[in-house]
Each structure stands twice: as structure tokens, then as C-alpha cells.
Short mmCIF file of N, CA and C in Angstrom, two decimals:
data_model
loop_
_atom_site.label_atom_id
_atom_site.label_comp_id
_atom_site.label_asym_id
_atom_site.label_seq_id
_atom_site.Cartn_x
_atom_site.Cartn_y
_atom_site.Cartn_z
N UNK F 1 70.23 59.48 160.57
CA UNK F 1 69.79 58.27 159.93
C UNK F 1 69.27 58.54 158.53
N UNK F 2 68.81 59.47 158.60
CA UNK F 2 67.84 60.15 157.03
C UNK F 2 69.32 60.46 156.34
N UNK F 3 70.73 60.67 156.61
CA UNK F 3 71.54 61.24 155.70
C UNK F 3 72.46 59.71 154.97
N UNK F 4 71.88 58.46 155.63
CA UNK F 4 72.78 57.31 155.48
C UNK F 4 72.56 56.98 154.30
N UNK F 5 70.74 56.73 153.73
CA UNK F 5 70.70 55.66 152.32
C UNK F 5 70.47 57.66 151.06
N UNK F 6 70.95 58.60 151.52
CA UNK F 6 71.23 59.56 150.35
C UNK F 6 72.57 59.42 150.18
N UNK F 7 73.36 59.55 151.07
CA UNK F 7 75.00 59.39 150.76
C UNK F 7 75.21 57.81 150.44
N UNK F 8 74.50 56.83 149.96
CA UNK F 8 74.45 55.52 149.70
C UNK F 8 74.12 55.93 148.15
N UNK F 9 73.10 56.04 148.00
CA UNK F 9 72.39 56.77 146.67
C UNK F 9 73.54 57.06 145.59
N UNK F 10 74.41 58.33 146.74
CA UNK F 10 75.27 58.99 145.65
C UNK F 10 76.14 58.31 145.52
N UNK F 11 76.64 57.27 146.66
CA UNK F 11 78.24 56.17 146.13
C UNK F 11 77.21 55.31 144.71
N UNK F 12 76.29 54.80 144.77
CA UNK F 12 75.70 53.75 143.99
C UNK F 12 75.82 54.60 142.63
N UNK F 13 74.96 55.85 142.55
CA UNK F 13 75.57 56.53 141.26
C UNK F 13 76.94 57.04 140.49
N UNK F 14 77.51 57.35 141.62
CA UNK F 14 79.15 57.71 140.95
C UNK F 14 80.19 56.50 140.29
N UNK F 15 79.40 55.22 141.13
CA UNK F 15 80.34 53.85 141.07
C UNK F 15 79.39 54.12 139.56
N UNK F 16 78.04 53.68 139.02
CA UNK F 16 77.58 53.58 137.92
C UNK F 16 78.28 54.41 136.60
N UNK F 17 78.54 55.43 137.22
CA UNK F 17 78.88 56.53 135.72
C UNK F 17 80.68 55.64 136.17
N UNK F 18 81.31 55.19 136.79
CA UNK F 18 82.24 55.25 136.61
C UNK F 18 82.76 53.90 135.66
N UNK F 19 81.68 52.67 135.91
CA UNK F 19 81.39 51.55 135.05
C UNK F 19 81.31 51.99 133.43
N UNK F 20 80.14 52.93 133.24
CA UNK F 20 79.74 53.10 131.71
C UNK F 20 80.91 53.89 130.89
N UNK F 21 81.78 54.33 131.58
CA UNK F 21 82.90 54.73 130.48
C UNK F 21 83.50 53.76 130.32
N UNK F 22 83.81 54.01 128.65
CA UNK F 22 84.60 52.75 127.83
C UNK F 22 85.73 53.66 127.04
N UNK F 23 86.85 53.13 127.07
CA UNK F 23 88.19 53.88 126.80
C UNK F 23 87.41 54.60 125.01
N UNK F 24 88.02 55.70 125.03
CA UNK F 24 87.47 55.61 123.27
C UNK F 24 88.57 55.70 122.52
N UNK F 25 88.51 54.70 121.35
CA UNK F 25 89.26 54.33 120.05
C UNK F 25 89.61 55.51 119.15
N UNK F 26 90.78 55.92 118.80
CA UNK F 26 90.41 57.38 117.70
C UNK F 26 89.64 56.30 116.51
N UNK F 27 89.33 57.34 116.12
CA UNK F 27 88.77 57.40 115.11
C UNK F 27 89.84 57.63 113.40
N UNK F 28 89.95 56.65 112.70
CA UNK F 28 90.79 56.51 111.69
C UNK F 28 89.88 57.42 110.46
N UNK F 29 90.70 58.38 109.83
CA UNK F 29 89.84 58.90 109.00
C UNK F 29 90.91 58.78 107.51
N UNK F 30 89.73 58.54 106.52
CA UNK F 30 90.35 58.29 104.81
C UNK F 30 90.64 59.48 104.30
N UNK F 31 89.62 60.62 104.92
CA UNK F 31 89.74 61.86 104.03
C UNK F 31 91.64 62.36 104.25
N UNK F 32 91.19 62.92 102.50
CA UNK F 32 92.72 63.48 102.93
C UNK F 32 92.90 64.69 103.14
N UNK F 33 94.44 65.14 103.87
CA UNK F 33 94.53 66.34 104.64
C UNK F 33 94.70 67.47 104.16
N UNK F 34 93.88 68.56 104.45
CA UNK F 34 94.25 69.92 103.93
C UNK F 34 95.38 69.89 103.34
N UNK F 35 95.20 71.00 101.95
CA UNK F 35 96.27 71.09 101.24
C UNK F 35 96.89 72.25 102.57
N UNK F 36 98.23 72.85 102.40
CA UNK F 36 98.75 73.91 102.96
C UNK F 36 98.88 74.58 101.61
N UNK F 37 98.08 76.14 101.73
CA UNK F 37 98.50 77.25 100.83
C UNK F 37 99.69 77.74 101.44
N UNK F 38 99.85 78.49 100.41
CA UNK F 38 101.35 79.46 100.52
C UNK F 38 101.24 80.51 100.99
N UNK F 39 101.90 81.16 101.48
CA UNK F 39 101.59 82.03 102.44
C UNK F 39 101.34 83.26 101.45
N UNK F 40 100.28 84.06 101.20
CA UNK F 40 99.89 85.20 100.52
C UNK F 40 100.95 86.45 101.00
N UNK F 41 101.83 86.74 99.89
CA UNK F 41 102.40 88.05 100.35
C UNK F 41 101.79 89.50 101.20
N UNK F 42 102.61 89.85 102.22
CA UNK F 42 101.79 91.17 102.71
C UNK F 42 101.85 91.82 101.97
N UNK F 43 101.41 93.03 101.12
CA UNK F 43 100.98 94.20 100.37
C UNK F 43 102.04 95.31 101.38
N UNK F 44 102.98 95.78 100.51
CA UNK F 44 104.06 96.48 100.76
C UNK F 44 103.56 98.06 101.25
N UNK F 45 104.27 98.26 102.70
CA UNK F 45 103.78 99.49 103.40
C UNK F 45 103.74 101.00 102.20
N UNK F 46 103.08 101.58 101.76
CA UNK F 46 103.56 102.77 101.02
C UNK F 46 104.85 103.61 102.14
N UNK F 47 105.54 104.17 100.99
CA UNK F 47 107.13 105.08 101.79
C UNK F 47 106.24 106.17 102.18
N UNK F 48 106.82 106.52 103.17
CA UNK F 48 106.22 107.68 104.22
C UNK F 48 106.27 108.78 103.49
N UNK F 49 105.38 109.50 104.24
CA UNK F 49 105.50 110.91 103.36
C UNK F 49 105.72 111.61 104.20
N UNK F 50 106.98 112.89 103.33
CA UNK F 50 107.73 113.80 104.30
C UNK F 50 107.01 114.98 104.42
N UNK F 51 107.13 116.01 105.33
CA UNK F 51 105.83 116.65 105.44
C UNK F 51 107.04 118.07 105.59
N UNK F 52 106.89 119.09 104.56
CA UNK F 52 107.70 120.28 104.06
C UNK F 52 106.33 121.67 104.79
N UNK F 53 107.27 122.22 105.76
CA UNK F 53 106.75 123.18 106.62
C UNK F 53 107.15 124.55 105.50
N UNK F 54 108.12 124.33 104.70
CA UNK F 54 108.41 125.67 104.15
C UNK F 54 108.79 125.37 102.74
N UNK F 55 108.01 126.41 102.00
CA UNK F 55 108.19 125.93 99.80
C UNK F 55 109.56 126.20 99.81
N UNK F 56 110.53 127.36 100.60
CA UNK F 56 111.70 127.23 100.16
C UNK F 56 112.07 125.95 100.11
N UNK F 57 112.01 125.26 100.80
CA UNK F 57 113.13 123.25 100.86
C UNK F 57 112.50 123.00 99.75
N UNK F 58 111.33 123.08 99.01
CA UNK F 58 111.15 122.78 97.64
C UNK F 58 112.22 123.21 96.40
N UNK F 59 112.70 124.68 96.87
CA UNK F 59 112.88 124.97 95.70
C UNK F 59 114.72 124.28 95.06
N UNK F 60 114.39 123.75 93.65
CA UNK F 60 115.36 123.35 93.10
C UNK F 60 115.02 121.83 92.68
N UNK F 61 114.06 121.44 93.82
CA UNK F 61 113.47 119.97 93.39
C UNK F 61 112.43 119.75 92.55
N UNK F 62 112.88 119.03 91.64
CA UNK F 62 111.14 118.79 90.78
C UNK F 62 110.11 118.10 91.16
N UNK F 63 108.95 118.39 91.26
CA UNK F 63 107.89 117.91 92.07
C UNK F 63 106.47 118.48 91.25
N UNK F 64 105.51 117.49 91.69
CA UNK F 64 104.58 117.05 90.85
C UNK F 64 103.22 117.55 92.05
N UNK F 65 102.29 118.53 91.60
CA UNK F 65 101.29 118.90 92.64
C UNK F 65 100.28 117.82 92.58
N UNK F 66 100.10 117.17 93.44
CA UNK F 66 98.81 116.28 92.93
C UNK F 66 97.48 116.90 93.70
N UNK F 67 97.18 117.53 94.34
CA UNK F 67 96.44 118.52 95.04
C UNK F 67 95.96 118.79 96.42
N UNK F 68 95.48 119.09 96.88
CA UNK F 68 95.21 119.73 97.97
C UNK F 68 94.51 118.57 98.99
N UNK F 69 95.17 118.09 100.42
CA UNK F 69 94.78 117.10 101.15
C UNK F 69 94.45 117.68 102.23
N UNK F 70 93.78 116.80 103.49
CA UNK F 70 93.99 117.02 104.46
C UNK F 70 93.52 116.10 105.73
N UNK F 71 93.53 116.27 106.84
CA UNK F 71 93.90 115.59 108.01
C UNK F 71 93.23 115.83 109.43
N UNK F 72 92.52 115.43 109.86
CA UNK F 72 91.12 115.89 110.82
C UNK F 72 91.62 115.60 112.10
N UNK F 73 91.29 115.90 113.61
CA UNK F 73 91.16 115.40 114.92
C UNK F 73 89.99 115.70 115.31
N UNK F 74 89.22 114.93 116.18
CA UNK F 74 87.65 115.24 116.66
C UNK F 74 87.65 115.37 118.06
N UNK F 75 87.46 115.97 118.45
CA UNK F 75 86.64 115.68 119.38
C UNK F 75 85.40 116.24 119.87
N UNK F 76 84.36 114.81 120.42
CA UNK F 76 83.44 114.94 119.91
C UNK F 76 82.26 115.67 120.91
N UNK F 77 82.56 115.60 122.32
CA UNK F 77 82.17 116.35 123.21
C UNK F 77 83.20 116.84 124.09
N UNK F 78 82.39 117.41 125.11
CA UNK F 78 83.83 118.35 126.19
C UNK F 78 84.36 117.52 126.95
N UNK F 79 83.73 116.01 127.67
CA UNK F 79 84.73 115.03 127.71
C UNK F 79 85.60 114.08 127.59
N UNK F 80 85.73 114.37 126.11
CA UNK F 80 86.35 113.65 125.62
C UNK F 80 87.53 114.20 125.42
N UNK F 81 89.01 113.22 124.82
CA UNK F 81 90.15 114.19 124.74
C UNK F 81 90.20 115.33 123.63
N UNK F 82 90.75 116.05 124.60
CA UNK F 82 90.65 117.41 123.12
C UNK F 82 91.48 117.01 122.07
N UNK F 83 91.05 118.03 120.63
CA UNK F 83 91.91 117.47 119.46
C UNK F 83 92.96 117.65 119.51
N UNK F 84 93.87 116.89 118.93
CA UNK F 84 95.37 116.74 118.68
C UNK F 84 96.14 117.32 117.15
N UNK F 85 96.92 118.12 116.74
CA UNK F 85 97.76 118.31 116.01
C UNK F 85 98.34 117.11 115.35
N UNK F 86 98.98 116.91 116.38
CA UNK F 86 99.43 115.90 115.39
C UNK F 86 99.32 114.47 114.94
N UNK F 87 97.64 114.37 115.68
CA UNK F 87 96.95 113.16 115.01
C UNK F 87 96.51 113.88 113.61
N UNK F 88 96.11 114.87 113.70
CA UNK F 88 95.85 115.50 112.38
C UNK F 88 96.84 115.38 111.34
N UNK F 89 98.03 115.51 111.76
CA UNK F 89 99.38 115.90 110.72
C UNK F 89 99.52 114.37 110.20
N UNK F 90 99.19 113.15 111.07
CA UNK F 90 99.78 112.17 110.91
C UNK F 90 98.30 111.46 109.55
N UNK F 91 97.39 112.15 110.07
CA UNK F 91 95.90 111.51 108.96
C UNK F 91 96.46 112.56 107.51
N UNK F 92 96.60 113.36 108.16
CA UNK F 92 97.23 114.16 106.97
C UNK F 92 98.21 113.42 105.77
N UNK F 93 99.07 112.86 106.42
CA UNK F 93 100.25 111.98 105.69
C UNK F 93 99.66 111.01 104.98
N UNK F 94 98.59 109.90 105.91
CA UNK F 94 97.73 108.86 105.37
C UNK F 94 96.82 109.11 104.04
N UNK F 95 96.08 110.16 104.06
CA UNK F 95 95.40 110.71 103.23
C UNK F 95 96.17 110.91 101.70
N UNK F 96 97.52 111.32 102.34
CA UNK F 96 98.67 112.31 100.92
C UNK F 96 98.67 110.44 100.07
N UNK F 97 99.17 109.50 101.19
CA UNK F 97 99.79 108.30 100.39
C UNK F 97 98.70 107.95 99.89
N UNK F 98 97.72 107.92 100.00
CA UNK F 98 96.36 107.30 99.15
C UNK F 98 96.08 107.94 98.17
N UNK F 99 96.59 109.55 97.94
CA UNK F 99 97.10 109.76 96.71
C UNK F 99 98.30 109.63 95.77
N UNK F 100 98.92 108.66 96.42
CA UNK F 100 100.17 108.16 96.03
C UNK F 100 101.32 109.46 96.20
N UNK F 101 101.00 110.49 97.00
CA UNK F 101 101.91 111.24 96.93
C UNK F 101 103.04 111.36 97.99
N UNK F 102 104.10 111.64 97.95
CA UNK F 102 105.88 111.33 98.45
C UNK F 102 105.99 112.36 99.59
N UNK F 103 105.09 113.68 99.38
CA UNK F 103 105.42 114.53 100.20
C UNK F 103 104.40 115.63 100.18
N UNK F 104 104.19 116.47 101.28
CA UNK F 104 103.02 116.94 101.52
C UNK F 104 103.77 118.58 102.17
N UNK F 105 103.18 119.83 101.00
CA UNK F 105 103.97 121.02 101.45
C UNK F 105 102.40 121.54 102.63
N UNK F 106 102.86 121.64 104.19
CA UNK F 106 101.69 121.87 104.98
C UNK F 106 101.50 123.39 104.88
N UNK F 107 99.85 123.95 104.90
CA UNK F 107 99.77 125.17 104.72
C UNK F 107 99.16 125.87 106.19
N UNK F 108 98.99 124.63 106.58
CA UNK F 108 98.54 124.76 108.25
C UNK F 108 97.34 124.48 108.87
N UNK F 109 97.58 124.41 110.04
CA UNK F 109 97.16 123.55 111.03
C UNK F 109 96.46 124.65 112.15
N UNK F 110 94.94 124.17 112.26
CA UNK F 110 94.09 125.19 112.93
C UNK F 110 93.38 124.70 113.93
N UNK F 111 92.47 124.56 115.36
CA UNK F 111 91.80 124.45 115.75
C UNK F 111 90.63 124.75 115.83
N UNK F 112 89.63 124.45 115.36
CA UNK F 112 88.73 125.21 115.59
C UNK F 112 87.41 124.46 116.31
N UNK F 113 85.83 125.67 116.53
CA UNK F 113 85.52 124.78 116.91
C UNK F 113 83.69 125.00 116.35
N UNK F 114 82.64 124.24 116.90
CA UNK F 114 81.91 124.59 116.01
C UNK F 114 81.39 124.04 114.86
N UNK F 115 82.38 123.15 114.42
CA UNK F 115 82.49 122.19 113.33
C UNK F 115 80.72 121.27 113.53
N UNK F 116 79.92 121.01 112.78
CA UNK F 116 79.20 119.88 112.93
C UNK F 116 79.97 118.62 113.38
N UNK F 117 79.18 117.86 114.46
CA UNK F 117 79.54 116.75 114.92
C UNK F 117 80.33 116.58 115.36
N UNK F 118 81.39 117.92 115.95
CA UNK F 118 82.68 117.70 116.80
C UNK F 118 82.96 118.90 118.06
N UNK F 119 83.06 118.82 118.94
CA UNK F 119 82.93 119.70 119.77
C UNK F 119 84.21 120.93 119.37
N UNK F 120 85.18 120.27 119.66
CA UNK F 120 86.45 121.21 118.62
C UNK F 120 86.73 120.18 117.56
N UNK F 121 88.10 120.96 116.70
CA UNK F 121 88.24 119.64 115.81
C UNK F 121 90.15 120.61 115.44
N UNK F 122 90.55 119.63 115.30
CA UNK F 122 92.35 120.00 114.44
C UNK F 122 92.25 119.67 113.58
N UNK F 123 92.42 120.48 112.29
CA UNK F 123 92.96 120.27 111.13
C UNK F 123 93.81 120.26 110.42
N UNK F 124 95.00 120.29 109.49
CA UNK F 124 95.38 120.10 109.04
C UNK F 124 95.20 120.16 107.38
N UNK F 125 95.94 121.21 106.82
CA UNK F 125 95.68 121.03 105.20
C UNK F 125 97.19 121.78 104.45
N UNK F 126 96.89 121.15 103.57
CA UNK F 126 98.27 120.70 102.37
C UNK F 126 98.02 120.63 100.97
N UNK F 127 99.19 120.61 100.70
CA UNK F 127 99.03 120.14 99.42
C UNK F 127 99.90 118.72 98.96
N UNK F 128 99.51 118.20 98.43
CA UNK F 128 100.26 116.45 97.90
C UNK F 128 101.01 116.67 97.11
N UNK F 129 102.36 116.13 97.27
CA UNK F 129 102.85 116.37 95.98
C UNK F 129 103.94 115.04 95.86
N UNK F 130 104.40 114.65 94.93
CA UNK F 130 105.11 113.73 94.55
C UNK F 130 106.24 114.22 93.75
N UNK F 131 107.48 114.54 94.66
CA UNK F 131 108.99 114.73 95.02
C UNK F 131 110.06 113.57 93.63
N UNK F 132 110.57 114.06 92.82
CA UNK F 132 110.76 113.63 91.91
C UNK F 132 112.15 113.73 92.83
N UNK F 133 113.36 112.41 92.37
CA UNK F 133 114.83 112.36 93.03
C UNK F 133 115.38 112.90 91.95
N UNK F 134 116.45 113.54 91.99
CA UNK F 134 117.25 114.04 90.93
C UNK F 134 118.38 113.03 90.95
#
């Protein structure tokens, strides 16, 4: 008997909220609409840089030293993944193009460990150079 005028209660409220909605009108607006910009060009990938294991393949080509780069892997405790080569070789490359350079003669690639702030670490070092086409 106590559950009759609560489940009464709740029909009397649900019928109420279902009265007070009133369809809604959009809303007409004067402002006018975003301009559309143009689409901003992407900024063109720099050309990869080729990475020369030996000065002989240099020789005969003219090429420009721009100087000495290089290319890190961390890692930073013992569980973490150990360093990689050739994440190194590949920061290595990144590093060369930010000196705008075409090609990178590698002088090699070391592990070591000991480093501040890295438990081991791969390196990677070079020299930059920018590969003139004949």
C-alpha cells in the first residue's frame, strides 16, 4: 500500500516534464559565415640523406664537408629497451638534414655505457656533407 501513492508521485512527475517541453525553433542568425582560408602549404620533406660507410664511394664526387654530426640511443635504465643502432643511424640522418646536408660519411657507431643519464647509450658519429651531382 506504501508503494501505490510513490509510483503515483512518479507517473504525476514524468507526465509534468513531459508537458513543459516545447518543440524548439532554430534559431536564425545575421552573422556572417566564416570566411574558408586556403589551405596553408605543407613545408616540403628535406631529401634523405644517404649514409656512405666507406670515403672510397666518395672518391671522384665533389662534396662539401659541412662538419661533424651525430646520432644518440638511450637507454635509460636496465628496464628499459636497450639502445638501438639504428635508431642512432636514423637521428644521425635527422641531425645531418638540419644541417642541410645530402649525405653523411659514418665514422662509427659504438655502444657504450656509463654515459650520464643513460644506462647504456648508441651512438653514432659522422661527418655532414653535401654531395654535389655532376
Amino acid at each position: 500500500m506504501r508503494a501505490l501513492p510513490i509510483c503515483l508521485l512518479a507517473v504525476m512527475l514524468s507526465g509534468c516534464t513531459m508537458l513543459s517541453r516545447s518543440p524548439v525553433e532554430p534559431i536564425k542568425s545575421t552573422a556572417t559565415p566564416p570566411k574558408v582560408e586556403p589551405a596553408k602549404p605543407k613545408p616540403a620533406k628535406p631529401a634523405p640523406v644517404r649514409i656512405y660507410t666507406n670515403a672510397e664511394d666518395l672518391v671522384g664526387k665533389p662534396f662539401r664537408d659541412l662538419g661533424e654530426v651525430s646520432g644518440e640511443s638511450c637507454q635509460v635504465s636496465n628496464q628499459d629497451s636497450p639502445p638501438n643502432i639504428p635508431t642512432a643511424r636514423k637521428r644521425l640522418q635527422i641531425n645531418a638534414s638540419k644541417m642541410k646536408a645530402n649525405a653523411v660519411l659514418l665514422h662509427s657507431c659504438d655502444v657504450t655505457s656509463g654515459t650520464p643519464g643513460c644506462y647504456r647509450q648508441a651512438v653514432c658519429v659522422g661527418s655532414a656533407l653535401n654531395v654535389s651531382a655532376k
